[in-house]
CSV table of C-alpha atoms in Angstrom, one decimal:
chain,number,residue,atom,x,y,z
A,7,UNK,CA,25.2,-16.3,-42.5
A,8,UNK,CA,23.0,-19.4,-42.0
A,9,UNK,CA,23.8,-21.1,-38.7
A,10,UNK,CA,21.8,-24.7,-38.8
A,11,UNK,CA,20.4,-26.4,-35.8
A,12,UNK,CA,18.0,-29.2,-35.0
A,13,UNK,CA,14.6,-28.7,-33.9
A,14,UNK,CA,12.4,-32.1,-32.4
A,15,UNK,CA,9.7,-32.9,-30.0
A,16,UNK,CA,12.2,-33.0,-27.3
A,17,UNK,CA,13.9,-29.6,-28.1
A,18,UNK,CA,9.8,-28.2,-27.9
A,19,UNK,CA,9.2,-29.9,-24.7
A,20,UNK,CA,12.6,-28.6,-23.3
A,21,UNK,CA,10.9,-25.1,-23.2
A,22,UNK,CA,7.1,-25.8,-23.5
A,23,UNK,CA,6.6,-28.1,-20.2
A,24,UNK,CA,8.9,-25.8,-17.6
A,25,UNK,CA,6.7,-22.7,-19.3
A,26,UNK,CA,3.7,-24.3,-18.7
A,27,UNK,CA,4.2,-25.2,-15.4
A,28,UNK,CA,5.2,-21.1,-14.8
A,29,UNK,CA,2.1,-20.1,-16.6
A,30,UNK,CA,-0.2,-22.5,-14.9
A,31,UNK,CA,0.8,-20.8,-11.7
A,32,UNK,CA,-0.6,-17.0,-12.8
A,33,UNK,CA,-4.3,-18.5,-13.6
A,34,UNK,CA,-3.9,-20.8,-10.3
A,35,UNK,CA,-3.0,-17.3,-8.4
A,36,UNK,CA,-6.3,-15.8,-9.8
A,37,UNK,CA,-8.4,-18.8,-9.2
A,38,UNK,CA,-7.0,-18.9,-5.3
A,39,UNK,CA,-7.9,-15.2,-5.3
A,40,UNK,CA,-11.2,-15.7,-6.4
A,41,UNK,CA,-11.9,-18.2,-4.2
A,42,UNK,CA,-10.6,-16.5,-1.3
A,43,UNK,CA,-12.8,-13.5,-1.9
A,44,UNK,CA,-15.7,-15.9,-3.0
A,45,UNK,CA,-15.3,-17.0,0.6
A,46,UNK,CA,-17.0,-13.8,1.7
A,47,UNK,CA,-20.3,-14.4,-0.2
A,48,UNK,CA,-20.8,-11.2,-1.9
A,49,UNK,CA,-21.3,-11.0,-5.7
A,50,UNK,CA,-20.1,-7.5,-5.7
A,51,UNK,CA,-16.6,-8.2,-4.3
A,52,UNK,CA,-16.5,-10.8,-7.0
A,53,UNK,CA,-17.7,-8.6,-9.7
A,54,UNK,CA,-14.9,-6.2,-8.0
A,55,UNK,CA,-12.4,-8.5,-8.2
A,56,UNK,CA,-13.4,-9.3,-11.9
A,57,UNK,CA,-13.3,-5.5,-12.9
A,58,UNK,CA,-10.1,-4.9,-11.0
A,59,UNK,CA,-8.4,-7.9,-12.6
A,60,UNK,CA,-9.6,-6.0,-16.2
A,61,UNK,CA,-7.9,-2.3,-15.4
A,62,UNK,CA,-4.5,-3.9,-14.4
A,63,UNK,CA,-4.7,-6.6,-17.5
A,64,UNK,CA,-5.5,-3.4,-19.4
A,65,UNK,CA,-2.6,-1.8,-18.3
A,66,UNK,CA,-0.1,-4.6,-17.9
A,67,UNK,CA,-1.1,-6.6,-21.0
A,68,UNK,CA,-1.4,-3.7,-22.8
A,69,UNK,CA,2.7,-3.5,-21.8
A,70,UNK,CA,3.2,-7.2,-22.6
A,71,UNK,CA,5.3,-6.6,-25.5
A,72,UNK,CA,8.4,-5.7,-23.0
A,73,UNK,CA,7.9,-9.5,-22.3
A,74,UNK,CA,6.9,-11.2,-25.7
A,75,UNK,CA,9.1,-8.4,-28.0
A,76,UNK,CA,12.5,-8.7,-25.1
A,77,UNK,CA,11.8,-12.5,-26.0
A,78,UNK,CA,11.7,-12.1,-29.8
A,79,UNK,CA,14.8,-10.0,-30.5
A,80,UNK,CA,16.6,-11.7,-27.3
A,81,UNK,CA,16.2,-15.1,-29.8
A,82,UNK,CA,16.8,-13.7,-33.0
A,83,UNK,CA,20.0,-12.7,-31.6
A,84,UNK,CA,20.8,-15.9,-29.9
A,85,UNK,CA,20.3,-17.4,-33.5
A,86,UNK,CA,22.7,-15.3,-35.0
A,87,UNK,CA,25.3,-16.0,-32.4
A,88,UNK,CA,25.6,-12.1,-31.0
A,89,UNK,CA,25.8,-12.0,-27.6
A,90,UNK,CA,26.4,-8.0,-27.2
A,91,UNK,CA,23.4,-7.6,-28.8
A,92,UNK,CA,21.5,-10.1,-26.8
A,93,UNK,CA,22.5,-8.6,-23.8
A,94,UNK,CA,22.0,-5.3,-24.5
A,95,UNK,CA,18.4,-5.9,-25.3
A,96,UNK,CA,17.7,-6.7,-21.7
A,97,UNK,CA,19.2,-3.3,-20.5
A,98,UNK,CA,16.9,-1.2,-23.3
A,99,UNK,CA,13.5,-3.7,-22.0
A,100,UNK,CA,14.2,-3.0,-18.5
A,101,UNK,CA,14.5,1.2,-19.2
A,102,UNK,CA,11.6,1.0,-21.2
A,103,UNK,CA,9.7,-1.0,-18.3
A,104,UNK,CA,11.0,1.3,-15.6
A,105,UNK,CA,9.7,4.7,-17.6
A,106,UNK,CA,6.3,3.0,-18.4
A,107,UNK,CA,5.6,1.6,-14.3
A,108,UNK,CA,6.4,4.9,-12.8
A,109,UNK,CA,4.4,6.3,-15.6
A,110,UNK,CA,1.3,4.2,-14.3
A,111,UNK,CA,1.6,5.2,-11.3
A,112,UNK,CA,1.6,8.9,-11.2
A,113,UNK,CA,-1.7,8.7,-14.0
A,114,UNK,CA,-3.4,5.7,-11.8
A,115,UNK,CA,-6.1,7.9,-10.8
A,116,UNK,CA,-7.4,9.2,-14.5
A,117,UNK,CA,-7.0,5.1,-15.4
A,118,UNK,CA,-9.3,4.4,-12.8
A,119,UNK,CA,-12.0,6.8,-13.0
A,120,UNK,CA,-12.2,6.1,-16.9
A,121,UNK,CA,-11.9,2.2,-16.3
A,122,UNK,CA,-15.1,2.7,-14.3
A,123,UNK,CA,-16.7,4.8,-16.5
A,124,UNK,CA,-16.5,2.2,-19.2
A,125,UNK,CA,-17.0,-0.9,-18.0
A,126,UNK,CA,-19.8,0.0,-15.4
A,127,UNK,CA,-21.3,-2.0,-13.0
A,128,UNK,CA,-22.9,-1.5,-9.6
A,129,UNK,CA,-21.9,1.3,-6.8
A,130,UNK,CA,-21.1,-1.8,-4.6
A,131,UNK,CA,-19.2,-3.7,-7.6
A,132,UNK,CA,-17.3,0.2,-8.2
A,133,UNK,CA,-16.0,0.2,-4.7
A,134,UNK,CA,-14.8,-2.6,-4.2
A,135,UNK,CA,-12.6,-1.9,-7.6
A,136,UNK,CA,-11.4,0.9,-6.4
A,137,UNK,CA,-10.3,-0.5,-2.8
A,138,UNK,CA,-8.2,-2.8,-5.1
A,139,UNK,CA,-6.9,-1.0,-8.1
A,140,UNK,CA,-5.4,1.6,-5.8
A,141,UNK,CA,-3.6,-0.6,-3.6
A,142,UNK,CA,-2.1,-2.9,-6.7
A,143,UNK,CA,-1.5,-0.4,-8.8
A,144,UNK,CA,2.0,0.3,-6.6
A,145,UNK,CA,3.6,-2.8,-8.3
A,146,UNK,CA,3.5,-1.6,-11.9
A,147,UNK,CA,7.2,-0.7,-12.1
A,148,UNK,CA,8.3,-4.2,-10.5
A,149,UNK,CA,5.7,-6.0,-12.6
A,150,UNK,CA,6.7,-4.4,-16.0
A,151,UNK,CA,10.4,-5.6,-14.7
A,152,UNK,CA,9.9,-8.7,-14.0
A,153,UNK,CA,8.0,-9.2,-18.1
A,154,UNK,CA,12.2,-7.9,-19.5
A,155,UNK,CA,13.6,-10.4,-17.2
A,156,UNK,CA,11.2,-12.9,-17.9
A,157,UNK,CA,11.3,-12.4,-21.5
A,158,UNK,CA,14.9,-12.0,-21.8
A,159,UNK,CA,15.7,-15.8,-19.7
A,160,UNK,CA,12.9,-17.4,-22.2
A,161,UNK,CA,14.5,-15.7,-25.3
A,162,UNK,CA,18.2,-17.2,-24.1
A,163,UNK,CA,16.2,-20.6,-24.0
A,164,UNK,CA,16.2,-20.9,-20.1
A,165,UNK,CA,13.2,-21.9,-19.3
A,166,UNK,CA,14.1,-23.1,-16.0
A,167,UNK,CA,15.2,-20.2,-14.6
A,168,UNK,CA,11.9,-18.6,-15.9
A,169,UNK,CA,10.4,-21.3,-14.2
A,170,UNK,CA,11.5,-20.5,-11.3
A,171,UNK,CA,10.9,-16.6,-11.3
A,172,UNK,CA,7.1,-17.3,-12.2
A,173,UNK,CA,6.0,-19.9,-10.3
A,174,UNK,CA,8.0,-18.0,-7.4
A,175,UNK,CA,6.1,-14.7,-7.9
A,176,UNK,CA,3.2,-16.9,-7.9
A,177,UNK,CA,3.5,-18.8,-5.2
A,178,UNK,CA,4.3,-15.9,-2.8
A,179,UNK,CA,1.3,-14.0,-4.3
A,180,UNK,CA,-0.7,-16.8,-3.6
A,181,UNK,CA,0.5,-17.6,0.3
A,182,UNK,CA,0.6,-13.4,0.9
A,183,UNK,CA,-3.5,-13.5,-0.5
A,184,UNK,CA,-4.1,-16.4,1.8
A,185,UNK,CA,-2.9,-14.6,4.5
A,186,UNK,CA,-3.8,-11.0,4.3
A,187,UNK,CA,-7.4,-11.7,3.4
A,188,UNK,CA,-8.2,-14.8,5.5
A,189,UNK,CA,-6.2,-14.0,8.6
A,190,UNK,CA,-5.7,-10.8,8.5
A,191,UNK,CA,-9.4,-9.9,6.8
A,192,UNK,CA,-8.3,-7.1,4.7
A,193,UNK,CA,-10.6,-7.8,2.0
A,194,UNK,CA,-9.9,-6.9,-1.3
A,195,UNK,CA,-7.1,-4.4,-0.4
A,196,UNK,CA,-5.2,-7.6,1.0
A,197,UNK,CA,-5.2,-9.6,-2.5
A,198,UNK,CA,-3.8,-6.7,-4.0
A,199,UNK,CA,-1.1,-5.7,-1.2
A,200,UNK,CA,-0.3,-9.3,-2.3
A,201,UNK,CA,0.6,-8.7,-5.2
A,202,UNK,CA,2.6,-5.6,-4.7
A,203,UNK,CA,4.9,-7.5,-2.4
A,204,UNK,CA,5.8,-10.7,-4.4
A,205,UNK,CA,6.1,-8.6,-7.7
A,206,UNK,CA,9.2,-6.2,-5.8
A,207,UNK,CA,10.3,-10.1,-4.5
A,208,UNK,CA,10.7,-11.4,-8.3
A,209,UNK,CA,11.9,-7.9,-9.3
A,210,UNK,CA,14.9,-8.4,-7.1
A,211,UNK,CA,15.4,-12.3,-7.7
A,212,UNK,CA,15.2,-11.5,-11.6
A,213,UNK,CA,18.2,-8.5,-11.4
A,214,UNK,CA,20.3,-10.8,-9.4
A,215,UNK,CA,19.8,-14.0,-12.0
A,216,UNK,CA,20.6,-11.6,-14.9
A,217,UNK,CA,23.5,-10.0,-12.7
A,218,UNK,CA,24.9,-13.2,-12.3
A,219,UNK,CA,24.3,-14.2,-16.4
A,220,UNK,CA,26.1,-11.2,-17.7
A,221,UNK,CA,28.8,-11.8,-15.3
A,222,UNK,CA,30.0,-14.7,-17.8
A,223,UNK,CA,30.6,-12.8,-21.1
A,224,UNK,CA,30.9,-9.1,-22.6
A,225,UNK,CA,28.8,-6.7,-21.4
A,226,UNK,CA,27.2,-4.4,-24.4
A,227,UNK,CA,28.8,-0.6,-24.3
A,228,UNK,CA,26.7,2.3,-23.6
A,229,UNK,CA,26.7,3.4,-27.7
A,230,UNK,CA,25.1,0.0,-28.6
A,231,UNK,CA,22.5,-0.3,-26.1
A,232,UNK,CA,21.1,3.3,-27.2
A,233,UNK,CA,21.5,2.6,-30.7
A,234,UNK,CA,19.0,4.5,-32.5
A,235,UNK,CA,18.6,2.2,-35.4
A,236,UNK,CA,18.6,-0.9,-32.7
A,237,UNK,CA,16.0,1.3,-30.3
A,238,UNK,CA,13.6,2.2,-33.2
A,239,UNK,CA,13.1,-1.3,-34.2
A,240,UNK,CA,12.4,-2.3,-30.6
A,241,UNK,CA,10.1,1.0,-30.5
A,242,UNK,CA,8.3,-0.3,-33.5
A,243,UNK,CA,8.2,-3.7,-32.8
A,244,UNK,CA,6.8,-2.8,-29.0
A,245,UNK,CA,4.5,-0.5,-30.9
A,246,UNK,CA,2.4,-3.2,-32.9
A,247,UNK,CA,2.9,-5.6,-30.0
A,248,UNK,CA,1.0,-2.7,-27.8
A,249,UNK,CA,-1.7,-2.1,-30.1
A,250,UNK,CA,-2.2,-6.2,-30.9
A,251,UNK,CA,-2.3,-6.8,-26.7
A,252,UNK,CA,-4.2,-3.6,-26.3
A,253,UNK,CA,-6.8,-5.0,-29.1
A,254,UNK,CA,-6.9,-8.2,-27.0
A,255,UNK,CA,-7.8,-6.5,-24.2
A,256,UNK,CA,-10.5,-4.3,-25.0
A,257,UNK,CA,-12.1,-8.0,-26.6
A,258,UNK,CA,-11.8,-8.9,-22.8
A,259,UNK,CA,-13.2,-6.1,-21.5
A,260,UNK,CA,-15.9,-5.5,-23.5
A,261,UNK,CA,-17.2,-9.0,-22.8
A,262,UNK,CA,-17.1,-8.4,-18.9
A,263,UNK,CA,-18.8,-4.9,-19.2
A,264,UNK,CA,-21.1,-6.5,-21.7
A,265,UNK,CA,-21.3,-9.6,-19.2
A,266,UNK,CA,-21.9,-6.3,-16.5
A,267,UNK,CA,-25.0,-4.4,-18.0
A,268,UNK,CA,-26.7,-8.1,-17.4
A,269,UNK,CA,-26.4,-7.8,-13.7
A,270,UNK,CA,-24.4,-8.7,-11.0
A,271,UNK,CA,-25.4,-12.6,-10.8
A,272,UNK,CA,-24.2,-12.7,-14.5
A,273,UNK,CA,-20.8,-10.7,-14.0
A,274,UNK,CA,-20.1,-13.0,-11.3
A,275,UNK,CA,-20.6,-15.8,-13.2
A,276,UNK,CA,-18.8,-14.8,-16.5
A,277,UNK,CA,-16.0,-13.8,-13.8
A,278,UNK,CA,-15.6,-17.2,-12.8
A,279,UNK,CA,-15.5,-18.5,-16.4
A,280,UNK,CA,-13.5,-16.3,-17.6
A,281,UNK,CA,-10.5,-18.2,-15.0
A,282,UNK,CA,-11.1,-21.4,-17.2
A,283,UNK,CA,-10.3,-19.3,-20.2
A,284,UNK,CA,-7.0,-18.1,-18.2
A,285,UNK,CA,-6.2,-21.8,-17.4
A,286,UNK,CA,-6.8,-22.8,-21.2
A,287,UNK,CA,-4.6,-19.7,-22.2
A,288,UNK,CA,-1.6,-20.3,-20.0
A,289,UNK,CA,-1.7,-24.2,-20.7
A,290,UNK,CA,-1.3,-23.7,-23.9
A,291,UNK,CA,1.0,-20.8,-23.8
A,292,UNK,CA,4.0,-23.2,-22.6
A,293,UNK,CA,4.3,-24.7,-26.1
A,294,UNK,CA,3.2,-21.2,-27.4
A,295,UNK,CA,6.4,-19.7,-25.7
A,296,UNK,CA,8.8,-22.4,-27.5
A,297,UNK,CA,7.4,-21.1,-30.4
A,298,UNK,CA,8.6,-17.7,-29.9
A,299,UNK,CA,11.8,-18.6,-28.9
A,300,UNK,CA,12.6,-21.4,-31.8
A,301,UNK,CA,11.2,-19.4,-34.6
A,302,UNK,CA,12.7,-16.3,-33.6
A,303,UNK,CA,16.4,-18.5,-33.1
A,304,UNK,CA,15.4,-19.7,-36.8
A,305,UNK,CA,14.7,-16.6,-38.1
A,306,UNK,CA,18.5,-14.9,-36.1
A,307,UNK,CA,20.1,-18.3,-37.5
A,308,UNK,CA,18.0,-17.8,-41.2
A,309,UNK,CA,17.3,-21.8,-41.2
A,310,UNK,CA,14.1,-22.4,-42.8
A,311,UNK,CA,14.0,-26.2,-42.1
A,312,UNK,CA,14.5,-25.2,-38.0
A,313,UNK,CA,11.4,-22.9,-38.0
A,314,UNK,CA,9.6,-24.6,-40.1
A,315,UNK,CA,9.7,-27.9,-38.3
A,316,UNK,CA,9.2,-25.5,-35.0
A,317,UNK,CA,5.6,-24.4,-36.6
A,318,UNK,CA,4.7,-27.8,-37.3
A,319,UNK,CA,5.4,-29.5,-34.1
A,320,UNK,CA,4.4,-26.8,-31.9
A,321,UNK,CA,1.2,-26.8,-33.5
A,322,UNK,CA,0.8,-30.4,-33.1
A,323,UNK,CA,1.7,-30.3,-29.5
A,324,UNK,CA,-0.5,-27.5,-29.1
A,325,UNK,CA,-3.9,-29.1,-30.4
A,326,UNK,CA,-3.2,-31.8,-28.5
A,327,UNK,CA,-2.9,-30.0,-24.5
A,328,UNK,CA,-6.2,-27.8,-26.1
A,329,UNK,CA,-8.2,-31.0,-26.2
A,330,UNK,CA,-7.1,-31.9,-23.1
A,331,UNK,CA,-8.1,-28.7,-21.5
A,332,UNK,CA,-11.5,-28.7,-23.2
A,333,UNK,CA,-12.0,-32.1,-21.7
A,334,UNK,CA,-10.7,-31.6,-18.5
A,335,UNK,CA,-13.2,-28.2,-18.0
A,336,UNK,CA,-16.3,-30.0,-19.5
A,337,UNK,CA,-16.1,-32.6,-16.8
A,338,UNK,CA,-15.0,-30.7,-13.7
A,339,UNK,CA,-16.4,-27.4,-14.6
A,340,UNK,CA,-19.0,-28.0,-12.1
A,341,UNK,CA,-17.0,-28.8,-9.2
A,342,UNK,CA,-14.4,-26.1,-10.2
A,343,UNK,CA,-17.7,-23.3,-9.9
A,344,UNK,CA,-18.7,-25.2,-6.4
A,345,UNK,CA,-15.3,-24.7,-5.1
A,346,UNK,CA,-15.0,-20.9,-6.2
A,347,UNK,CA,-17.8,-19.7,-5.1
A,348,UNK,CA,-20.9,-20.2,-1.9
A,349,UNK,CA,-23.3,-18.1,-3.9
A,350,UNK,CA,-25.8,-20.4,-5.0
A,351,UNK,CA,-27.4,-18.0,-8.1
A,352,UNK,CA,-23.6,-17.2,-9.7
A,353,UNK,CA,-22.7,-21.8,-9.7
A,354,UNK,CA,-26.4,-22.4,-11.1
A,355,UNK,CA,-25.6,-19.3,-13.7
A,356,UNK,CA,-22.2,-20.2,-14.2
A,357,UNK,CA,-23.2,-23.9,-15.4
A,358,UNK,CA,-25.4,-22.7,-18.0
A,359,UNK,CA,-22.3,-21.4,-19.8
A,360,UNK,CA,-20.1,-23.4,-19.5
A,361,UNK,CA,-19.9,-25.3,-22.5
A,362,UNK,CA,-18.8,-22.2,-24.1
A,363,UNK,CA,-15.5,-22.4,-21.6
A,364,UNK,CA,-15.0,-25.5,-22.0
A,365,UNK,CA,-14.8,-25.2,-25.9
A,366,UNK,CA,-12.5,-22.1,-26.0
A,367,UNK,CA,-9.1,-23.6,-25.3
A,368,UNK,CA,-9.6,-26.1,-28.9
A,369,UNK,CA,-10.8,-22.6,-30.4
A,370,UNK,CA,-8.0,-20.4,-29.4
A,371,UNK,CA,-5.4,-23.5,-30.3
A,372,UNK,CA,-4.4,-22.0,-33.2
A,373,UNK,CA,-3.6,-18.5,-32.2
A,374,UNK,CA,-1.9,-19.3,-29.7
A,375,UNK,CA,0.7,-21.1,-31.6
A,376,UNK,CA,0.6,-18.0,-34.4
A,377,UNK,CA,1.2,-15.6,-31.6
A,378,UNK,CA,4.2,-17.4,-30.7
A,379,UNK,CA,5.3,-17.7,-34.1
A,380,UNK,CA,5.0,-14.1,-35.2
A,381,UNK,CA,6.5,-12.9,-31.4
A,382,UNK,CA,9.6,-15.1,-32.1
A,383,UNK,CA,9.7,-13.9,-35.9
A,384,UNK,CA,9.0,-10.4,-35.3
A,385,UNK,CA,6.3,-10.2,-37.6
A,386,UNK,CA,4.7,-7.4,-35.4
A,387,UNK,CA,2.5,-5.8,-37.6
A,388,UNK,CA,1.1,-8.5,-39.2
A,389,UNK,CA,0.0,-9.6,-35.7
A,390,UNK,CA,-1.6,-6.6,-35.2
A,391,UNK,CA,-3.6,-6.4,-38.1
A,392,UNK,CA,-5.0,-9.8,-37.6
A,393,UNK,CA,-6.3,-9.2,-34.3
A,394,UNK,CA,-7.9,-6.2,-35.8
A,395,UNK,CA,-9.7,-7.7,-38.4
A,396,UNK,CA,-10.4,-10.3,-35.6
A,397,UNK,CA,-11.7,-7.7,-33.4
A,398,UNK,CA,-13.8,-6.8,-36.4
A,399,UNK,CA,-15.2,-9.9,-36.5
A,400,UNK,CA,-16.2,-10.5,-33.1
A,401,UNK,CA,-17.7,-7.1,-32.6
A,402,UNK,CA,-20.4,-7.8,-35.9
A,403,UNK,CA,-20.8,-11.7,-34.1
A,404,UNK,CA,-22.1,-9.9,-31.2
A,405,UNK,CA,-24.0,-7.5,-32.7
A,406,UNK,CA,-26.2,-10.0,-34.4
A,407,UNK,CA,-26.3,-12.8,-31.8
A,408,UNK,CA,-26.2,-10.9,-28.4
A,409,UNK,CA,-29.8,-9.8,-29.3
A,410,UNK,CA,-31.1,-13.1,-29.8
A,411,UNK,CA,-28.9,-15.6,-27.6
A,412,UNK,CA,-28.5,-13.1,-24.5
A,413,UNK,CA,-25.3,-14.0,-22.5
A,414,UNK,CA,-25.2,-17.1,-24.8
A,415,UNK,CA,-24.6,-15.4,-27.8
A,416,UNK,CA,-22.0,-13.3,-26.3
A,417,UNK,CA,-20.1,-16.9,-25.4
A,418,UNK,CA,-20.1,-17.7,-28.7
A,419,UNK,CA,-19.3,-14.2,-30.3
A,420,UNK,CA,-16.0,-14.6,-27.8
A,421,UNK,CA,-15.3,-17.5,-28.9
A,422,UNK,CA,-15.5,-17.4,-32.4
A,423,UNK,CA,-13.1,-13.9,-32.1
A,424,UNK,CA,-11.0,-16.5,-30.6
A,425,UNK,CA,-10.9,-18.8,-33.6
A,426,UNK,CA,-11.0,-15.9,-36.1
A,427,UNK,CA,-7.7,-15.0,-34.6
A,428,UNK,CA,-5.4,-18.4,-35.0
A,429,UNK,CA,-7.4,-19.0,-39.2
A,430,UNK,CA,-5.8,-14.9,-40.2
A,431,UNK,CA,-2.7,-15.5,-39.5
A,432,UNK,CA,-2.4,-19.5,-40.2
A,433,UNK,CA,-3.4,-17.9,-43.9
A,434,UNK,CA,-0.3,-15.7,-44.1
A,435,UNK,CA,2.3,-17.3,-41.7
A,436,UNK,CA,4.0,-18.8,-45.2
A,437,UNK,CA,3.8,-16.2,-47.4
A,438,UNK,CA,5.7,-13.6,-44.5
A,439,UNK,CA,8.4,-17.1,-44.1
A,440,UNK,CA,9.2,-16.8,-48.0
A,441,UNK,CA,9.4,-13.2,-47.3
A,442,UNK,CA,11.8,-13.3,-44.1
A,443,UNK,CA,14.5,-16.3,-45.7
A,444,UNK,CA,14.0,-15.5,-49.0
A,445,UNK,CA,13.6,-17.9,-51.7
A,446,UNK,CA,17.3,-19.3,-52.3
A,447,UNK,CA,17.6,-20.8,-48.7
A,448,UNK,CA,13.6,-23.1,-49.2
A,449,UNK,CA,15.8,-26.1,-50.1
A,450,UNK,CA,18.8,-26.0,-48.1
A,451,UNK,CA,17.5,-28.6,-45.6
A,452,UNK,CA,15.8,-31.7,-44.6
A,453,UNK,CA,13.6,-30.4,-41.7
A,454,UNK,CA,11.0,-29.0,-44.0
């Protein structure tokens, strides 16, 4: 049954600007935490810090999908006007996320010792890792929790109340980091004890907001929410989201341990740029999230005029905040790096690459908005095979200009992965939208 709704700038800003305001917290939590531990003057806590921040995106990116994939199907079945189905998504995410953070817990120790086998770095750098892995790793259940509820509110369309539970979790994080390391001086344990705290605090906000929301309609029975045909879809679906976000992450790690084997100086200062990559990412990831929850509603609804007017606009909308962000980071990179860090051989360091910062948010534009897309569409495996051929492609960029270009070429091996990424699945996003509404329903609207 097609189910027709409109889809404008306004509808797009609706989600994308409360979205962006949650996401612009995270990268402001891990730019206060930089700074705060910058504070100290050591390279190695920073190169700690860097590492540390690597091992957890590892594991909880690596875990995204029970955000991005609750958000997806949550949509799809907004769309199609089932609201047992809706809910009972958000019961199988949070399962899933409770089985996978104790899991992370109990195996923390072999993820450690083979995070710090790969990515390297000095004794000193190693330590300090450790001292903070250990400690932050106690929040994995809450965390993975808080991506279902999270998911599940942007997925309903509430982008408020999402609002609220990230920039929330943030803002604790940030005040507890504040605290425990500045006042309290526990060093790098203390950034990650504040972490642990404010991810149980949004845990327990979350269950009581989705408490109250099921409160006003059916609940799902216990049959439907551990429908095999239901749970193998979300098992497959998780499944290519896993190995896309796990791909994404070893592109990220390999450029910090590659960014390692050149020394501390230069870990430290590919650390600090690699926060104006965050910032880029979660700015643009607002309008990316309205993606994700208007084409998956167009795809639940099967309206081809609502998601295709959702690709266009959020793309538009998208270019436009990239070029901000590249503008703003060309011209206050420099007091950004003064402001992170008193180490005087990491700022000069730091400002010979940042061009290549400053560049990446207009690079990554584009798959940004595709991830969006495909998350919202559940076109999983697509995704995934992308970012392959992407990681492909950065990999043999690397290979041929880290030799020459030093750290340089590594910059622009990064970003050219990034770009690689957005041009695969531009390529095919209308061919799999033929596919998904099939060809009797391309001229049943105006929107296109």
């Amino acid at each position: 049954m097609v189910r027709p709704f409109d889809v404008n700038s306004r509808t797009v800003l609706a989600i994308a600007v409360p979205m962006t305001l949650a996401y612009l917290s995270t990268p402001l939590l891990g730019l206060v935490d930089t700074v705060v531990i910058g504070q100290l003057g050591d390279a190695a806590l920073l190169g700690g810090i860097a590492l540390g921040g690597i091992l957890f995106d590892l594991v909880f990116t690596t875990f995204n999908f029970l955000r991005s994939g609750t958000t997806g199907l949550t949509a799809q079945a907004v769309g199609a006007g089932d609201v047992k189905e809706e809910r009972a998504v958000l019961f199988r995410a949070c399962l899933v996320a409770l089985g996978i953070g104790v899991l992370v817990v109990l195996l923390r120790d072999p993820v450690l010792g083979s995070g710090l086998w790969v990515m390297g770095g000095s004794e000193a750098v190693k330590e300090a890792t450790t001292a903070y892995f250990l400690v932050r790793v106690l929040s994995a259940p809450f965390a993975l929790l808080n991506y279902a509820f999270l998911g599940w509110f942007i997925g309903r369309g509430q982008a408020g109340t999402a609002l609220v539970l990230q920039s929330g979790l943030n803002g604790l994080n940030i005040a507890l980091s504040l605290l425990f390391v500045l006042q309290l001086e526990w060093g790098v344990a203390g950034v990650a004890a504040a972490t642990v705290v404010s991810e149980l605090v949004a845990a327990l906000a979350g269950a009581a907001l989705a408490a109250r929301a099921l409160r006003r309609g059916p609940l799902p029975s216990r049959v439907r929410i551990f429908n095999k045909r239901r749970f193998l879809r979300m098992v497959a679906l998780n499944r290519d989201i896993m190995i896309r976000s796990f791909a994404l992450l070893f592109a990220v790690g390999f450029f910090i341990s590659r960014s390692a084997v050149q020394g501390d100086t230069i870990l430290a200062a590919n650390a600090l740029l690699e926060k104006f990559l965050l910032i880029g990412g979660y700015f643009l990831d607002g309008i990316a999230t309205a993606a994700e929850q208007l084409a998956g509603k167009a795809v639940g609804a099967r309206y081809r005029p609502a998601f295709d007017r959702s690709v266009r606009l959020c793309l538009i909308w998208g270019f436009a905040l990239a070029l901000l962000a590249a503008l703003v980071f060309y011209a206050g990179g420099g007091w950004l790096l003064h402001l992170m860090t008193t180490a005087p051989e990491v700022r000069t360091a730091a400002m010979d690459y940042l061009p290549w910062a400053a560049a990446a948010p207009l690079l990554g534009a584009l798959a940004y908005q595709m991830d969006g897309v495909f998350i919202g569409a559940t076109w999983s495996r697509d995704m995934r095979n992308m970012m392959l051929a992407s990681i492909a492609i950065y990999l043999a960029a690397y290979a041929a200009l880290a030799p020459v270009l030093g750290n340089h070429g590594l910059w622009l091996a990064f970003d050219l992965f990034l770009a690689a990424r957005g041009v695969t699945m531009a390529l095919i996003c209308r061919r799999r939208a033929d596919a998904t509404f099939g060809p009797a329903l391309l001229s049943t609207g105006t929107g296109r």
